[in-house]
Amino acid sequence: EVQLVESGGGVVQPGGSLRLSCAASGFTFSSYDMSWVRQAPGKGPEWVSGINRDDSSTIYADSVKGRFTISRDNAKNTLYLQMNALKPEDTAVYYCAAREGPTSEDVGRYDYWGQGTQVTVSS
């Protein structure tokens, strides 16, 4: 059974940091490109960042570039998102997603999804 389990969300003040993790199982993690996608209340899903399967390339949405860092550990089957300088507009449920094809900003192209972890940025 394929599972993607996110953790690390929480409530943080503006300017603070959080590190999200996504533990993968039930498929060959190192054969999949991975992304983080978020969904704010009342809005559609927004692709945030992606990393290719061998960890040689990363891409970011303009809204998070310079503040967020995506990484992965294929030996641990785990994806990470380090989020710094958080803003209230970063408040959302964050999902990790896996794609057997190349990383895509089109959230409809992903094969597997986690259940999400809530990130709230508020003073």
PDB file of C-alpha atoms in Angstrom:
ATOM      1  CA  GLU A   1       0.000   0.000   0.000  1.00  0.00           C
ATOM      2  CA  VAL A   2       1.356   3.393  -1.007  1.00  0.00           C
ATOM      3  CA  GLN A   3       1.617   5.865   1.846  1.00  0.00           C
ATOM      4  CA  LEU A   4       2.864   9.432   2.092  1.00  0.00           C
ATOM      5  CA  VAL A   5       2.705  10.759   5.643  1.00  0.00           C
ATOM      6  CA  GLU A   6       3.439  14.425   6.298  1.00  0.00           C
ATOM      7  CA  SER A   7       4.473  15.812   9.663  1.00  0.00           C
ATOM      8  CA  GLY A   8       5.992  18.932  11.187  1.00  0.00           C
ATOM      9  CA  GLY A   9       3.187  21.412  10.728  1.00  0.00           C
ATOM     10  CA  GLY A  10       2.026  23.734  13.467  1.00  0.00           C
ATOM     11  CA  VAL A  11       1.445  27.317  14.510  1.00  0.00           C
ATOM     12  CA  VAL A  12       4.312  29.768  14.126  1.00  0.00           C
ATOM     13  CA  GLN A  13       4.693  33.531  14.315  1.00  0.00           C
ATOM     14  CA  PRO A  14       5.513  35.590  11.220  1.00  0.00           C
ATOM     15  CA  GLY A  15       9.223  35.389  10.525  1.00  0.00           C
ATOM     16  CA  GLY A  16       9.492  31.978  12.128  1.00  0.00           C
ATOM     17  CA  SER A  17      10.542  28.627  10.696  1.00  0.00           C
ATOM     18  CA  LEU A  18       9.170  25.136  10.346  1.00  0.00           C
ATOM     19  CA  ARG A  19      10.497  21.942   8.803  1.00  0.00           C
ATOM     20  CA  LEU A  20       8.029  19.596   7.184  1.00  0.00           C
ATOM     21  CA  SER A  21       8.736  15.915   6.567  1.00  0.00           C
ATOM     22  CA  CYS A  22       7.031  13.388   4.320  1.00  0.00           C
ATOM     23  CA  ALA A  23       7.678   9.701   4.944  1.00  0.00           C
ATOM     24  CA  ALA A  24       7.071   7.499   1.920  1.00  0.00           C
ATOM     25  CA  SER A  25       6.370   3.774   1.751  1.00  0.00           C
ATOM     26  CA  GLY A  26       4.837   1.214  -0.593  1.00  0.00           C
ATOM     27  CA  PHE A  27       6.642   2.398  -3.740  1.00  0.00           C
ATOM     28  CA  THR A  28      10.185   2.971  -4.954  1.00  0.00           C
ATOM     29  CA  PHE A  29      10.730   6.464  -3.588  1.00  0.00           C
ATOM     30  CA  SER A  30      13.989   7.003  -5.451  1.00  0.00           C
ATOM     31  CA  SER A  31      12.200   6.451  -8.790  1.00  0.00           C
ATOM     32  CA  TYR A  32       9.776   9.332  -8.284  1.00  0.00           C
ATOM     33  CA  ASP A  33      10.071  13.092  -8.528  1.00  0.00           C
ATOM     34  CA  MET A  34       8.511  14.754  -5.505  1.00  0.00           C
ATOM     35  CA  SER A  35       6.751  18.034  -4.827  1.00  0.00           C
ATOM     36  CA  TRP A  36       5.130  20.025  -2.081  1.00  0.00           C
ATOM     37  CA  VAL A  37       1.701  21.486  -2.800  1.00  0.00           C
ATOM     38  CA  ARG A  38      -0.328  23.689  -0.478  1.00  0.00           C
ATOM     39  CA  GLN A  39      -3.953  24.684  -0.221  1.00  0.00           C
ATOM     40  CA  ALA A  40      -5.074  27.737   1.683  1.00  0.00           C
ATOM     41  CA  PRO A  41      -8.627  28.056   3.030  1.00  0.00           C
ATOM     42  CA  GLY A  42     -11.071  28.821   0.252  1.00  0.00           C
ATOM     43  CA  LYS A  43      -8.427  28.541  -2.477  1.00  0.00           C
ATOM     44  CA  GLY A  44      -7.305  25.937  -4.974  1.00  0.00           C
ATOM     45  CA  PRO A  45      -4.110  23.912  -4.630  1.00  0.00           C
ATOM     46  CA  GLU A  46      -0.849  25.750  -5.276  1.00  0.00           C
ATOM     47  CA  TRP A  47       2.320  23.962  -6.315  1.00  0.00           C
ATOM     48  CA  VAL A  48       5.169  25.122  -4.043  1.00  0.00           C
ATOM     49  CA  SER A  49       8.373  23.253  -4.864  1.00  0.00           C
ATOM     50  CA  GLY A  50       9.715  20.162  -6.587  1.00  0.00           C
ATOM     51  CA  ILE A  51      12.801  17.971  -6.546  1.00  0.00           C
ATOM     52  CA  ASN A  52      13.872  15.355  -9.022  1.00  0.00           C
ATOM     53  CA  ARG A  53      14.415  11.727  -8.127  1.00  0.00           C
ATOM     54  CA  ASP A  54      18.199  11.817  -7.806  1.00  0.00           C
ATOM     55  CA  ASP A  55      18.246  15.094  -5.851  1.00  0.00           C
ATOM     56  CA  SER A  56      20.143  16.924  -8.586  1.00  0.00           C
ATOM     57  CA  SER A  57      17.547  19.584  -9.360  1.00  0.00           C
ATOM     58  CA  THR A  58      15.068  21.684  -7.384  1.00  0.00           C
ATOM     59  CA  ILE A  59      12.510  24.283  -8.436  1.00  0.00           C
ATOM     60  CA  TYR A  60      10.358  26.734  -6.500  1.00  0.00           C
ATOM     61  CA  ALA A  61       7.303  28.879  -6.949  1.00  0.00           C
ATOM     62  CA  ASP A  62       8.139  32.575  -6.998  1.00  0.00           C
ATOM     63  CA  SER A  63       6.098  33.051  -3.825  1.00  0.00           C
ATOM     64  CA  VAL A  64       8.513  30.927  -1.764  1.00  0.00           C
ATOM     65  CA  LYS A  65      11.809  31.291  -3.618  1.00  0.00           C
ATOM     66  CA  GLY A  66      14.635  32.264  -1.259  1.00  0.00           C
ATOM     67  CA  ARG A  67      12.628  31.297   1.836  1.00  0.00           C
ATOM     68  CA  PHE A  68      11.843  27.581   1.371  1.00  0.00           C
ATOM     69  CA  THR A  69      14.250  24.716   0.677  1.00  0.00           C
ATOM     70  CA  ILE A  70      13.171  21.305  -0.563  1.00  0.00           C
ATOM     71  CA  SER A  71      15.360  18.256  -0.015  1.00  0.00           C
ATOM     72  CA  ARG A  72      15.116  14.493   0.097  1.00  0.00           C
ATOM     73  CA  ASP A  73      16.893  11.517   1.622  1.00  0.00           C
ATOM     74  CA  ASN A  74      16.402   8.505  -0.620  1.00  0.00           C
ATOM     75  CA  ALA A  75      18.041   6.204   1.937  1.00  0.00           C
ATOM     76  CA  LYS A  76      15.318   7.181   4.423  1.00  0.00           C
ATOM     77  CA  ASN A  77      12.491   7.472   1.872  1.00  0.00           C
ATOM     78  CA  THR A  78      11.780  10.946   3.182  1.00  0.00           C
ATOM     79  CA  LEU A  79      11.069  14.341   1.634  1.00  0.00           C
ATOM     80  CA  TYR A  80      11.604  17.611   3.499  1.00  0.00           C
ATOM     81  CA  LEU A  81      10.591  21.252   3.238  1.00  0.00           C
ATOM     82  CA  GLN A  82      12.503  23.788   5.306  1.00  0.00           C
ATOM     83  CA  MET A  83      10.398  26.924   5.579  1.00  0.00           C
ATOM     84  CA  ASN A  84      12.006  30.134   6.833  1.00  0.00           C
ATOM     85  CA  ALA A  85      10.799  33.727   7.086  1.00  0.00           C
ATOM     86  CA  LEU A  86       7.217  32.517   7.171  1.00  0.00           C
ATOM     87  CA  LYS A  87       4.423  34.928   6.289  1.00  0.00           C
ATOM     88  CA  PRO A  88       0.709  34.826   7.123  1.00  0.00           C
ATOM     89  CA  GLU A  89       0.013  34.096   3.454  1.00  0.00           C
ATOM     90  CA  ASP A  90       1.932  30.820   3.834  1.00  0.00           C
ATOM     91  CA  THR A  91      -0.915  29.521   6.003  1.00  0.00           C
ATOM     92  CA  ALA A  92      -2.263  26.388   4.322  1.00  0.00           C
ATOM     93  CA  VAL A  93      -2.441  22.625   4.424  1.00  0.00           C
ATOM     94  CA  TYR A  94       0.792  21.318   2.931  1.00  0.00           C
ATOM     95  CA  TYR A  95       0.794  18.089   0.944  1.00  0.00           C
ATOM     96  CA  CYS A  96       3.611  16.034  -0.475  1.00  0.00           C
ATOM     97  CA  ALA A  97       3.041  14.424  -3.846  1.00  0.00           C
ATOM     98  CA  ALA A  98       4.891  11.865  -5.954  1.00  0.00           C
ATOM     99  CA  ARG A  99       5.140  11.636  -9.721  1.00  0.00           C
ATOM    100  CA  GLU A 100       6.782   8.902 -11.764  1.00  0.00           C
ATOM    101  CA  GLY A 101       7.287  11.407 -14.573  1.00  0.00           C
ATOM    102  CA  PRO A 102       9.267  14.657 -14.400  1.00  0.00           C
ATOM    103  CA  THR A 103       8.454  17.281 -11.775  1.00  0.00           C
ATOM    104  CA  SER A 104       5.499  19.375 -12.831  1.00  0.00           C
ATOM    105  CA  GLU A 105       3.814  22.534 -11.590  1.00  0.00           C
ATOM    106  CA  ASP A 106       0.530  20.983 -12.717  1.00  0.00           C
ATOM    107  CA  VAL A 107      -0.844  19.442  -9.528  1.00  0.00           C
ATOM    108  CA  GLY A 108      -3.126  17.188 -11.584  1.00  0.00           C
ATOM    109  CA  ARG A 109      -0.135  15.209 -12.858  1.00  0.00           C
ATOM    110  CA  TYR A 110       0.843  13.600  -9.548  1.00  0.00           C
ATOM    111  CA  ASP A 111       0.333   9.904  -8.848  1.00  0.00           C
ATOM    112  CA  TYR A 112       0.346   9.753  -5.055  1.00  0.00           C
ATOM    113  CA  TRP A 113      -0.614  12.229  -2.338  1.00  0.00           C
ATOM    114  CA  GLY A 114      -0.302  12.476   1.411  1.00  0.00           C
ATOM    115  CA  GLN A 115      -3.048  13.522   3.794  1.00  0.00           C
ATOM    116  CA  GLY A 116      -1.522  16.925   4.510  1.00  0.00           C
ATOM    117  CA  THR A 117      -0.206  18.840   7.504  1.00  0.00           C
ATOM    118  CA  GLN A 118      -1.543  22.215   8.643  1.00  0.00           C
ATOM    119  CA  VAL A 119       0.773  25.221   8.787  1.00  0.00           C
ATOM    120  CA  THR A 120      -0.596  28.357  10.422  1.00  0.00           C
ATOM    121  CA  VAL A 121       1.407  31.583  10.487  1.00  0.00           C
ATOM    122  CA  SER A 122      -0.114  34.049  12.900  1.00  0.00           C
ATOM    123  CA  SER A 123       0.858  36.467  15.623  1.00  0.00           C
TER     124      SER A 123
END
